[in-house]
Amino acid sequence: MTDIPRPTAPQWLTPDSHVVIVGGGFSGALMAINLFRFGGPRTTLVERTPARLGRGIAYGTAHPSQLLNVRAAAMSAFPDDPAHFTRWLAAREGEGGSPTSFVARATYGAYLREMLAETRAAAGARLDTIAGEVLAVDRADGMIRLALSDGSTLTADAVVLAVGNLPPHVPPGIDPAALPTDVYVHNPWTQDPAAGLSAADRVVLVGSGLTAIDMALQLDAAGFEGNILALSRRGLSPRRHVDGAPAAPPGSTDTPDQPLSALVAQLRADAAVKGWRAAVDALRPVTQRWWARADAVTRQRFLRHARPFWDVHRHRLAPAVADRIDALVAAGRLTFAAGKIVTVEADGAGARLSWRPRGQAHRIETTARRIVNCTGPQGDVLRSDEALLRQLIDGGMIRADALRLGIDVDDGSRVVDSAGRAQSDIYCVGPMTRGSFWEIVAVPDLRRQCADLARRLSNAHWVNEGL
């Protein structure tokens, strides 16, 4: 990699500079919108799947039955305008758009796409969008050069990687090549899990988190009347929001000094007094700071022992969704189980799974017409076959974070290269920065990251409450 010196902060960017954002989903679209809001550099937004522009996978491929798992009042795209989404919703849906409602994810996708369209119209030549795939990024003549799949190139003063989540890995014990072609669904967001099923069939969801919830609802909405087994190592499923419950009181803004074990004990004590929902929510103001000061051993212990419990309590279900899941369970159509897949073999038009229940020595044999990978998005760039990520790794321009959760960045979202240097002309936003920030998958955290970085790239040093 050719090292071109850059200042430690982006004061070198001007309104005449050019920033290219790679990825036009939620984070990429917000970056583009905020760069224009703050009077920043000319911007080009590159997205390889035009239908996902401004929405990404989470809001662009959502089934109408899938709801946000956060109330509308917390879903504004802008930290300095917390009522932005509820105003939009009220204008669009009238009485159906209250701040306490859990709206359809597709509706939120329309909100994001409309904002991007309005920004493009207002920005004129200062914001361009390109349908294409970036295959390579390098430096030449003091600029960054991006090569696209159609043979064209772009030059930029700075690049923001907003590539979103990586597809899931194939779960252990499964060899897709050994199964009939329509049995295994690797990426449920790009394939129809209900296609060709009958009421006599069984579907096994590998995973029991939010993706499994989405797939169970989608199967039900498609008319599937067979049996669904959601299998994960601990068998934990997301908890529900309490309908109409007030927001949790703000937690302390001081970074917790205690180690992980003491923090967990405090969380349990607080939960006993004010309920687990309020206790978990009160940690939001300090979660990123606690993660930043935790050493690698503590972070690894958290991921190994506490992450599954954190996920199901932190990322909860809208009451209406939880009711539908409870109804499927009560009817015997959906079962959550804790266990580990040992083998999966072809069995006629379907598959036979051998799995071991958690804490047991015996195995259970289960037949399935379809197996859906619901292990959720991944972030290990070292296992990715994405052309751009492979080129950036091979060229030393990015590296995996220590926990292999995503791309290594510093606290200013600057990408760290293979030599451990934070680069002031390459940035990364979104879930791929979870190794540095951990709590960076929900809208409240992503919107702040994008707004903060856009303001710095725009040299907008004014202070605004909420930013």
Tab-separated table of C-alpha atoms in Angstrom:
chain	number	residue	atom	x	y	z
A	1	MET	CA	0.000	0.000	0.000
A	2	THR	CA	1.312	3.472	-0.862
A	3	ASP	CA	1.237	5.648	2.231
A	4	ILE	CA	0.101	9.185	1.479
A	5	PRO	CA	0.354	11.350	4.598
A	6	ARG	CA	-2.892	12.860	5.771
A	7	PRO	CA	-3.599	15.098	8.761
A	8	THR	CA	-5.079	13.432	11.835
A	9	ALA	CA	-8.346	15.355	11.396
A	10	PRO	CA	-10.080	16.102	8.086
A	11	GLN	CA	-9.515	19.879	8.045
A	12	TRP	CA	-8.217	19.427	4.513
A	13	LEU	CA	-11.723	18.775	3.193
A	14	THR	CA	-13.599	21.713	1.708
A	15	PRO	CA	-16.990	22.075	-0.002
A	16	ASP	CA	-15.115	21.507	-3.276
A	17	SER	CA	-13.679	18.205	-2.066
A	18	HIS	CA	-15.268	14.916	-3.044
A	19	VAL	CA	-16.419	12.157	-0.682
A	20	VAL	CA	-17.522	8.772	-2.003
A	21	ILE	CA	-19.776	6.623	0.164
A	22	VAL	CA	-19.654	2.909	-0.638
A	23	GLY	CA	-23.042	1.427	0.230
A	24	GLY	CA	-26.394	3.176	-0.014
A	25	GLY	CA	-28.339	1.467	2.769
A	26	PHE	CA	-29.362	3.082	6.057
A	27	SER	CA	-25.901	4.238	7.164
A	28	GLY	CA	-24.712	5.270	3.711
A	29	ALA	CA	-27.879	7.226	2.981
A	30	LEU	CA	-27.703	9.005	6.346
A	31	MET	CA	-24.081	9.927	5.691
A	32	ALA	CA	-25.022	11.483	2.355
A	33	ILE	CA	-28.012	13.325	3.816
A	34	ASN	CA	-26.006	14.692	6.743
A	35	LEU	CA	-23.083	15.792	4.601
A	36	PHE	CA	-25.520	17.968	2.673
A	37	ARG	CA	-27.265	19.168	5.856
A	38	PHE	CA	-23.942	20.346	7.277
A	39	GLY	CA	-22.765	22.013	4.079
A	40	GLY	CA	-20.080	19.408	3.528
A	41	PRO	CA	-18.122	18.201	0.499
A	42	ARG	CA	-19.617	17.094	-2.785
A	43	THR	CA	-20.785	13.523	-2.340
A	44	THR	CA	-21.297	10.428	-4.487
A	45	LEU	CA	-23.275	7.528	-3.081
A	46	VAL	CA	-22.602	4.139	-4.698
A	47	GLU	CA	-25.068	1.265	-4.196
A	48	ARG	CA	-24.919	-1.991	-6.130
A	49	THR	CA	-28.580	-2.933	-5.525
A	50	PRO	CA	-30.726	0.055	-6.590
A	51	ALA	CA	-33.856	-1.312	-4.886
A	52	ARG	CA	-32.078	-1.046	-1.535
A	53	LEU	CA	-30.920	2.540	-2.023
A	54	GLY	CA	-31.804	4.490	1.102
A	55	ARG	CA	-33.214	1.427	2.848
A	56	GLY	CA	-30.696	-1.386	2.891
A	57	ILE	CA	-31.686	-4.961	3.653
A	58	ALA	CA	-33.413	-4.343	6.986
A	59	TYR	CA	-35.969	-1.903	5.584
A	60	GLY	CA	-35.806	-2.680	1.869
A	61	THR	CA	-36.662	-6.390	1.899
A	62	ALA	CA	-39.003	-6.431	4.895
A	63	HIS	CA	-42.276	-8.336	4.623
A	64	PRO	CA	-45.356	-6.173	5.370
A	65	SER	CA	-45.937	-8.233	8.520
A	66	GLN	CA	-42.548	-7.328	9.986
A	67	LEU	CA	-42.583	-4.418	12.430
A	68	LEU	CA	-39.893	-2.224	13.899
A	69	ASN	CA	-38.827	-3.407	17.329
A	70	VAL	CA	-38.512	0.178	18.589
A	71	ARG	CA	-41.328	2.668	19.105
A	72	ALA	CA	-41.702	5.425	16.533
A	73	ALA	CA	-40.637	8.118	19.017
A	74	ALA	CA	-37.085	6.718	19.047
A	75	MET	CA	-36.731	6.263	15.277
A	76	SER	CA	-35.908	9.736	13.982
A	77	ALA	CA	-33.043	9.695	11.506
A	78	PHE	CA	-31.530	12.766	13.168
A	79	PRO	CA	-30.282	13.026	16.769
A	80	ASP	CA	-30.824	16.800	16.707
A	81	ASP	CA	-34.470	16.441	15.608
A	82	PRO	CA	-35.958	13.573	17.669
A	83	ALA	CA	-39.525	14.172	16.426
A	84	HIS	CA	-38.629	14.074	12.729
A	85	PHE	CA	-39.975	10.571	12.091
A	86	THR	CA	-43.138	10.969	14.150
A	87	ARG	CA	-43.974	14.178	12.263
A	88	TRP	CA	-43.476	12.365	8.965
A	89	LEU	CA	-45.538	9.442	10.193
A	90	ALA	CA	-48.383	11.634	11.427
A	91	ALA	CA	-48.528	13.422	8.077
A	92	ARG	CA	-48.560	10.103	6.238
A	93	GLU	CA	-50.748	7.947	8.463
A	94	GLY	CA	-52.718	10.347	10.645
A	95	GLU	CA	-53.951	8.768	13.846
A	96	GLY	CA	-52.115	5.539	13.065
A	97	GLY	CA	-48.750	7.220	13.466
A	98	SER	CA	-48.470	7.851	17.202
A	99	PRO	CA	-45.065	8.134	18.940
A	100	THR	CA	-45.723	4.904	20.847
A	101	SER	CA	-46.599	2.804	17.796
A	102	PHE	CA	-44.453	0.061	16.289
A	103	VAL	CA	-44.720	0.682	12.569
A	104	ALA	CA	-43.959	-1.651	9.683
A	105	ARG	CA	-40.313	-1.836	8.684
A	106	ALA	CA	-41.376	-1.247	5.083
A	107	THR	CA	-42.925	2.050	6.182
A	108	TYR	CA	-39.657	3.076	7.787
A	109	GLY	CA	-37.912	2.150	4.549
A	110	ALA	CA	-40.242	4.525	2.692
A	111	TYR	CA	-39.328	7.276	5.189
A	112	LEU	CA	-35.616	6.807	4.522
A	113	ARG	CA	-36.014	6.637	0.757
A	114	GLU	CA	-38.185	9.763	0.728
A	115	MET	CA	-35.603	11.694	2.751
A	116	LEU	CA	-32.842	10.668	0.377
A	117	ALA	CA	-34.923	11.638	-2.658
A	118	GLU	CA	-35.671	15.054	-1.145
A	119	THR	CA	-31.994	15.586	-0.358
A	120	ARG	CA	-30.950	14.628	-3.884
A	121	ALA	CA	-33.439	17.097	-5.325
A	122	ALA	CA	-32.239	19.902	-3.056
A	123	ALA	CA	-28.532	19.128	-3.419
A	124	GLY	CA	-28.391	19.122	-7.203
A	125	ALA	CA	-24.847	18.437	-8.388
A	126	ARG	CA	-23.575	18.229	-4.816
A	127	LEU	CA	-25.041	14.744	-4.368
A	128	ASP	CA	-24.934	12.040	-6.985
A	129	THR	CA	-26.039	8.418	-6.722
A	130	ILE	CA	-24.579	5.623	-8.800
A	131	ALA	CA	-25.934	2.118	-9.279
A	132	GLY	CA	-22.810	0.006	-9.304
A	133	GLU	CA	-20.388	-2.132	-7.342
A	134	VAL	CA	-17.021	-0.907	-6.107
A	135	LEU	CA	-14.446	-3.642	-6.613
A	136	ALA	CA	-11.245	-1.913	-5.515
A	137	VAL	CA	-9.938	1.132	-3.671
A	138	ASP	CA	-6.378	2.423	-3.915
A	139	ARG	CA	-4.407	5.648	-3.816
A	140	ALA	CA	-2.871	7.455	-6.778
A	141	ASP	CA	-1.605	11.001	-7.311
A	142	GLY	CA	-2.680	12.119	-3.869
A	143	MET	CA	-6.261	10.947	-4.341
A	144	ILE	CA	-8.276	7.831	-3.678
A	145	ARG	CA	-9.302	5.916	-6.769
A	146	LEU	CA	-12.283	3.555	-6.809
A	147	ALA	CA	-12.715	0.944	-9.542
A	148	LEU	CA	-16.288	-0.116	-10.362
A	149	SER	CA	-17.495	-3.377	-11.844
A	150	ASP	CA	-18.523	-1.706	-15.108
A	151	GLY	CA	-14.943	-0.590	-15.741
A	152	SER	CA	-15.466	3.031	-14.699
A	153	THR	CA	-13.502	4.786	-11.960
A	154	LEU	CA	-14.130	7.500	-9.401
A	155	THR	CA	-11.614	9.710	-7.635
A	156	ALA	CA	-12.209	11.043	-4.161
A	157	ASP	CA	-10.548	12.950	-1.350
A	158	ALA	CA	-12.120	10.642	1.221
A	159	VAL	CA	-14.109	7.412	1.254
A	160	VAL	CA	-16.727	6.218	3.715
A	161	LEU	CA	-17.364	2.482	3.800
A	162	ALA	CA	-21.020	1.806	4.630
A	163	VAL	CA	-21.140	-1.785	3.472
A	164	GLY	CA	-23.654	-3.010	6.047
A	165	ASN	CA	-23.685	-6.504	7.484
A	166	LEU	CA	-22.115	-9.478	5.791
A	167	PRO	CA	-24.252	-12.503	4.906
A	168	PRO	CA	-24.409	-15.262	7.530
A	169	HIS	CA	-21.869	-18.067	7.639
A	170	VAL	CA	-22.971	-21.632	6.926
A	171	PRO	CA	-23.799	-23.153	10.330
A	172	PRO	CA	-21.565	-25.995	11.549
A	173	GLY	CA	-22.813	-29.429	10.578
A	174	ILE	CA	-24.446	-28.297	7.325
A	175	ASP	CA	-23.007	-28.953	3.869
A	176	PRO	CA	-25.354	-27.249	1.384
A	177	ALA	CA	-23.805	-29.135	-1.544
A	178	ALA	CA	-24.895	-32.443	0.001
A	179	LEU	CA	-28.570	-31.429	0.129
A	180	PRO	CA	-31.265	-31.067	-2.555
A	181	THR	CA	-31.023	-27.616	-4.097
A	182	ASP	CA	-34.143	-26.109	-2.488
A	183	VAL	CA	-33.700	-27.493	1.034
A	184	TYR	CA	-31.161	-25.079	2.489
A	185	VAL	CA	-31.849	-21.327	2.481
A	186	HIS	CA	-28.557	-19.594	3.207
A	187	ASN	CA	-29.665	-15.966	3.157
A	188	PRO	CA	-33.347	-15.601	4.097
A	189	TRP	CA	-33.382	-11.977	2.880
A	190	THR	CA	-32.656	-12.985	-0.693
A	191	GLN	CA	-34.666	-16.220	-0.905
A	192	ASP	CA	-38.297	-17.085	-0.201
A	193	PRO	CA	-38.347	-19.507	2.765
A	194	ALA	CA	-41.949	-20.548	2.082
A	195	ALA	CA	-41.648	-21.420	-1.613
A	196	GLY	CA	-42.965	-24.888	-2.450
A	197	LEU	CA	-43.905	-25.926	1.082
A	198	SER	CA	-47.022	-27.838	2.129
A	199	ALA	CA	-48.846	-28.218	5.437
A	200	ALA	CA	-47.169	-31.604	5.941
A	201	ASP	CA	-43.673	-30.109	5.867
A	202	ARG	CA	-41.375	-29.061	8.694
A	203	VAL	CA	-39.059	-26.050	8.597
A	204	VAL	CA	-35.997	-25.848	10.811
A	205	LEU	CA	-34.772	-22.344	11.592
A	206	VAL	CA	-31.117	-22.446	12.626
A	207	GLY	CA	-31.106	-19.664	15.207
A	208	SER	CA	-33.785	-18.296	17.507
A	209	GLY	CA	-33.161	-14.544	17.485
A	210	LEU	CA	-34.748	-11.695	15.555
A	211	THR	CA	-34.077	-13.269	12.153
A	212	ALA	CA	-35.846	-16.454	13.238
A	213	ILE	CA	-38.791	-14.377	14.481
A	214	ASP	CA	-38.989	-12.637	11.101
A	215	MET	CA	-38.881	-15.930	9.232
A	216	ALA	CA	-41.561	-17.540	11.432
A	217	LEU	CA	-43.855	-14.578	10.783
A	218	GLN	CA	-43.085	-14.610	7.079
A	219	LEU	CA	-43.815	-18.339	6.824
A	220	ASP	CA	-47.098	-17.855	8.655
A	221	ALA	CA	-48.067	-14.867	6.508
A	222	ALA	CA	-47.350	-16.915	3.375
A	223	GLY	CA	-49.883	-19.504	4.510
A	224	PHE	CA	-47.483	-22.181	5.706
A	225	GLU	CA	-49.364	-24.418	8.149
A	226	GLY	CA	-46.658	-26.939	8.946
A	227	ASN	CA	-44.322	-27.215	11.906
A	228	ILE	CA	-41.452	-24.785	12.611
A	229	LEU	CA	-38.503	-25.648	14.856
A	230	ALA	CA	-36.208	-22.779	15.895
A	231	LEU	CA	-32.964	-24.337	17.094
A	232	SER	CA	-30.066	-22.490	18.726
A	233	ARG	CA	-27.377	-23.289	21.250
A	234	ARG	CA	-29.305	-21.776	24.165
A	235	GLY	CA	-32.808	-21.710	22.722
A	236	LEU	CA	-33.264	-18.080	23.771
A	237	SER	CA	-35.773	-15.899	21.927
A	238	PRO	CA	-36.250	-12.114	22.040
A	239	ARG	CA	-38.362	-10.717	24.880
A	240	ARG	CA	-41.315	-8.442	24.322
A	241	HIS	CA	-41.764	-4.745	24.862
A	242	VAL	CA	-44.479	-3.870	27.347
A	243	ASP	CA	-47.232	-2.121	25.421
A	244	GLY	CA	-47.573	1.485	26.554
A	245	ALA	CA	-44.698	1.296	29.041
A	246	PRO	CA	-42.936	4.612	29.631
A	247	ALA	CA	-39.391	5.047	28.481
A	248	ALA	CA	-36.747	4.019	30.973
A	249	PRO	CA	-35.259	6.857	33.012
A	250	PRO	CA	-31.890	7.976	31.677
A	251	GLY	CA	-28.967	6.037	33.069
A	252	SER	CA	-25.860	7.605	34.492
A	253	THR	CA	-23.664	9.290	31.922
A	254	ASP	CA	-20.578	8.206	33.852
A	255	THR	CA	-18.684	5.244	32.468
A	256	PRO	CA	-19.074	2.273	34.825
A	257	ASP	CA	-15.863	1.577	36.721
A	258	GLN	CA	-16.693	-1.945	37.786
A	259	PRO	CA	-15.624	-5.068	35.900
A	260	LEU	CA	-18.057	-7.092	33.821
A	261	SER	CA	-19.008	-9.422	36.685
A	262	ALA	CA	-19.881	-6.509	38.966
A	263	LEU	CA	-21.763	-4.740	36.183
A	264	VAL	CA	-23.876	-7.850	35.619
A	265	ALA	CA	-24.576	-8.075	39.367
A	266	GLN	CA	-25.641	-4.420	39.404
A	267	LEU	CA	-27.885	-4.990	36.394
A	268	ARG	CA	-29.602	-7.872	38.171
A	269	ALA	CA	-30.078	-5.799	41.312
A	270	ASP	CA	-31.537	-2.883	39.337
A	271	ALA	CA	-33.816	-5.268	37.441
A	272	ALA	CA	-35.216	-6.577	40.705
A	273	VAL	CA	-36.246	-3.041	41.689
A	274	LYS	CA	-37.384	-1.373	38.457
A	275	GLY	CA	-37.802	-4.307	36.068
A	276	TRP	CA	-35.314	-5.780	33.611
A	277	ARG	CA	-36.485	-3.664	30.677
A	278	ALA	CA	-35.769	-0.390	32.452
A	279	ALA	CA	-32.508	-1.740	33.880
A	280	VAL	CA	-31.218	-2.772	30.451
A	281	ASP	CA	-32.411	0.417	28.745
A	282	ALA	CA	-30.722	2.571	31.380
A	283	LEU	CA	-27.348	1.221	30.207
A	284	ARG	CA	-27.719	2.728	26.721
A	285	PRO	CA	-25.963	6.044	27.567
A	286	VAL	CA	-22.856	4.232	28.807
A	287	THR	CA	-22.687	0.987	26.825
A	288	GLN	CA	-20.306	2.287	24.156
A	289	ARG	CA	-18.077	3.937	26.750
A	290	TRP	CA	-18.009	0.796	28.867
A	291	TRP	CA	-17.072	-1.229	25.802
A	292	ALA	CA	-14.321	1.252	24.892
A	293	ARG	CA	-12.629	0.957	28.284
A	294	ALA	CA	-12.998	-2.831	28.553
A	295	ASP	CA	-9.876	-4.837	27.690
A	296	ALA	CA	-9.819	-7.602	25.104
A	297	VAL	CA	-10.242	-10.369	27.686
A	298	THR	CA	-13.332	-8.720	29.160
A	299	ARG	CA	-14.844	-8.209	25.725
A	300	GLN	CA	-14.242	-11.840	24.829
A	301	ARG	CA	-15.833	-12.985	28.093
A	302	PHE	CA	-18.868	-10.832	27.350
A	303	LEU	CA	-19.270	-12.291	23.866
A	304	ARG	CA	-18.830	-15.847	25.087
A	305	HIS	CA	-21.011	-15.757	28.192
A	306	ALA	CA	-23.337	-12.750	28.125
A	307	ARG	CA	-23.988	-11.836	24.495
A	308	PRO	CA	-26.934	-14.226	23.886
A	309	PHE	CA	-28.704	-12.930	26.997
A	310	TRP	CA	-27.886	-9.317	26.146
A	311	ASP	CA	-29.265	-9.692	22.618
A	312	VAL	CA	-32.657	-11.121	23.619
A	313	HIS	CA	-33.181	-8.528	26.359
A	314	ARG	CA	-31.750	-5.526	24.513
A	315	HIS	CA	-33.411	-6.052	21.113
A	316	ARG	CA	-37.045	-6.754	21.887
A	317	LEU	CA	-40.270	-7.474	20.029
A	318	ALA	CA	-43.196	-5.181	19.386
A	319	PRO	CA	-46.167	-6.409	21.458
A	320	ALA	CA	-48.170	-7.312	18.343
A	321	VAL	CA	-45.271	-9.410	17.040
A	322	ALA	CA	-44.788	-11.108	20.407
A	323	ASP	CA	-48.523	-11.937	20.462
A	324	ARG	CA	-48.305	-13.617	17.073
A	325	ILE	CA	-45.235	-15.618	18.101
A	326	ASP	CA	-46.943	-16.681	21.339
A	327	ALA	CA	-49.975	-17.803	19.326
A	328	LEU	CA	-47.797	-19.927	17.023
A	329	VAL	CA	-46.125	-21.524	20.043
A	330	ALA	CA	-49.462	-22.136	21.790
A	331	ALA	CA	-50.827	-23.794	18.653
A	332	GLY	CA	-47.865	-26.154	18.524
A	333	ARG	CA	-46.713	-24.777	15.180
A	334	LEU	CA	-43.528	-23.122	16.486
A	335	THR	CA	-41.077	-24.631	18.955
A	336	PHE	CA	-37.918	-23.086	20.380
A	337	ALA	CA	-35.229	-25.575	21.354
A	338	ALA	CA	-31.709	-25.396	22.767
A	339	GLY	CA	-29.266	-27.708	21.071
A	340	LYS	CA	-26.415	-28.180	18.631
A	341	ILE	CA	-26.607	-29.644	15.133
A	342	VAL	CA	-24.327	-32.663	14.762
A	343	THR	CA	-25.053	-33.841	11.219
A	344	VAL	CA	-27.386	-32.972	8.347
A	345	GLU	CA	-27.961	-35.488	5.554
A	346	ALA	CA	-30.160	-35.615	2.477
A	347	ASP	CA	-33.411	-37.503	3.037
A	348	GLY	CA	-35.488	-37.752	-0.135
A	349	ALA	CA	-36.668	-34.267	-1.053
A	350	GLY	CA	-35.645	-32.958	2.352
A	351	ALA	CA	-33.045	-33.473	5.048
A	352	ARG	CA	-32.521	-35.380	8.268
A	353	LEU	CA	-30.923	-33.480	11.134
A	354	SER	CA	-29.206	-35.114	14.066
A	355	TRP	CA	-28.950	-32.656	16.936
A	356	ARG	CA	-27.960	-32.834	20.580
A	357	PRO	CA	-30.132	-31.025	23.153
A	358	ARG	CA	-28.187	-28.627	25.351
A	359	GLY	CA	-26.696	-30.353	28.374
A	360	GLN	CA	-27.642	-33.849	27.131
A	361	ALA	CA	-25.673	-36.717	25.657
A	362	HIS	CA	-28.377	-38.230	23.457
A	363	ARG	CA	-29.267	-37.070	19.966
A	364	ILE	CA	-32.610	-36.267	18.383
A	365	GLU	CA	-33.356	-37.056	14.749
A	366	THR	CA	-35.541	-34.488	12.980
A	367	THR	CA	-36.650	-34.426	9.366
A	368	ALA	CA	-37.076	-31.130	7.556
A	369	ARG	CA	-38.280	-30.070	4.135
A	370	ARG	CA	-36.432	-26.778	4.534
A	371	ILE	CA	-33.560	-25.468	6.649
A	372	VAL	CA	-33.289	-21.685	6.962
A	373	ASN	CA	-30.086	-20.039	8.170
A	374	CYS	CA	-31.251	-17.581	10.838
A	375	THR	CA	-27.913	-17.177	12.607
A	376	GLY	CA	-27.987	-13.504	11.717
A	377	PRO	CA	-25.563	-11.208	9.903
A	378	GLN	CA	-21.841	-11.665	10.375
A	379	GLY	CA	-18.886	-9.303	10.367
A	380	ASP	CA	-15.755	-11.415	9.996
A	381	VAL	CA	-14.062	-9.776	7.031
A	382	LEU	CA	-11.396	-12.490	6.983
A	383	ARG	CA	-14.045	-15.028	5.972
A	384	SER	CA	-15.771	-12.771	3.474
A	385	ASP	CA	-15.703	-13.416	-0.257
A	386	GLU	CA	-16.763	-9.840	-1.058
A	387	ALA	CA	-14.405	-8.585	-3.781
A	388	LEU	CA	-13.936	-5.122	-2.268
A	389	LEU	CA	-13.254	-6.347	1.251
A	390	ARG	CA	-10.786	-8.941	-0.015
A	391	GLN	CA	-8.935	-6.293	-2.032
A	392	LEU	CA	-8.815	-3.885	0.903
A	393	ILE	CA	-7.494	-6.586	3.235
A	394	ASP	CA	-4.933	-7.850	0.726
A	395	GLY	CA	-3.787	-4.267	0.113
A	396	GLY	CA	-3.403	-3.578	3.826
A	397	MET	CA	-5.943	-0.738	3.774
A	398	ILE	CA	-8.264	-2.375	6.309
A	399	ARG	CA	-7.925	-5.064	8.923
A	400	ALA	CA	-10.321	-7.085	11.041
A	401	ASP	CA	-10.883	-5.870	14.583
A	402	ALA	CA	-9.426	-7.963	17.402
A	403	LEU	CA	-12.672	-9.894	17.934
A	404	ARG	CA	-13.355	-10.314	14.214
A	405	LEU	CA	-16.709	-8.591	14.526
A	406	GLY	CA	-16.058	-6.217	11.652
A	407	ILE	CA	-13.599	-3.624	10.344
A	408	ASP	CA	-11.157	-2.087	12.819
A	409	VAL	CA	-11.741	1.645	13.342
A	410	ASP	CA	-10.690	4.205	15.933
A	411	ASP	CA	-13.091	6.218	18.083
A	412	GLY	CA	-13.562	8.690	15.215
A	413	SER	CA	-14.626	5.938	12.764
A	414	ARG	CA	-11.308	6.206	10.893
A	415	VAL	CA	-10.326	2.867	9.382
A	416	VAL	CA	-7.182	1.311	10.859
A	417	ASP	CA	-4.792	-0.181	8.313
A	418	SER	CA	-2.733	-3.368	8.606
A	419	ALA	CA	0.091	-1.438	10.271
A	420	GLY	CA	-2.236	-0.176	12.998
A	421	ARG	CA	-2.508	3.390	11.663
A	422	ALA	CA	-5.826	5.241	11.609
A	423	GLN	CA	-6.335	6.703	8.123
A	424	SER	CA	-7.946	10.124	7.915
A	425	ASP	CA	-9.163	9.617	4.345
A	426	ILE	CA	-10.940	6.255	4.815
A	427	TYR	CA	-13.811	5.848	7.254
A	428	CYS	CA	-16.345	3.183	8.105
A	429	VAL	CA	-19.836	3.531	9.571
A	430	GLY	CA	-22.548	1.085	10.488
A	431	PRO	CA	-22.650	-2.417	11.957
A	432	MET	CA	-19.197	-3.286	10.622
A	433	THR	CA	-17.735	-1.032	13.352
A	434	ARG	CA	-19.241	-3.079	16.188
A	435	GLY	CA	-15.822	-4.317	17.270
A	436	SER	CA	-14.957	-0.770	18.329
A	437	PHE	CA	-18.372	0.430	19.515
A	438	TRP	CA	-20.413	-2.760	20.165
A	439	GLU	CA	-23.790	-0.973	20.427
A	440	ILE	CA	-23.911	0.167	16.806
A	441	VAL	CA	-26.717	-1.800	15.167
A	442	ALA	CA	-29.803	0.170	16.213
A	443	VAL	CA	-31.037	3.443	14.746
A	444	PRO	CA	-30.263	5.659	17.798
A	445	ASP	CA	-26.577	4.688	17.674
A	446	LEU	CA	-26.177	4.621	13.903
A	447	ARG	CA	-27.773	8.040	13.415
A	448	ARG	CA	-25.382	9.597	15.943
A	449	GLN	CA	-22.329	7.976	14.382
A	450	CYS	CA	-23.319	9.215	10.919
A	451	ALA	CA	-24.191	12.720	12.126
A	452	ASP	CA	-20.974	13.063	14.108
A	453	LEU	CA	-18.769	11.916	11.236
A	454	ALA	CA	-20.618	14.038	8.658
A	455	ARG	CA	-20.204	17.088	10.845
A	456	ARG	CA	-16.454	16.484	11.168
A	457	LEU	CA	-16.012	15.868	7.453
A	458	SER	CA	-17.936	19.083	6.822
A	459	ASN	CA	-15.870	21.025	9.369
A	460	ALA	CA	-19.185	22.033	10.932
A	461	HIS	CA	-17.982	22.908	14.414
A	462	TRP	CA	-21.165	24.548	15.600
A	463	VAL	CA	-22.751	23.049	18.674
A	464	ASN	CA	-26.324	21.818	18.584
A	465	GLU	CA	-28.118	20.236	21.485
A	466	GLY	CA	-28.567	16.547	20.822
A	467	LEU	CA	-25.481	16.160	18.625
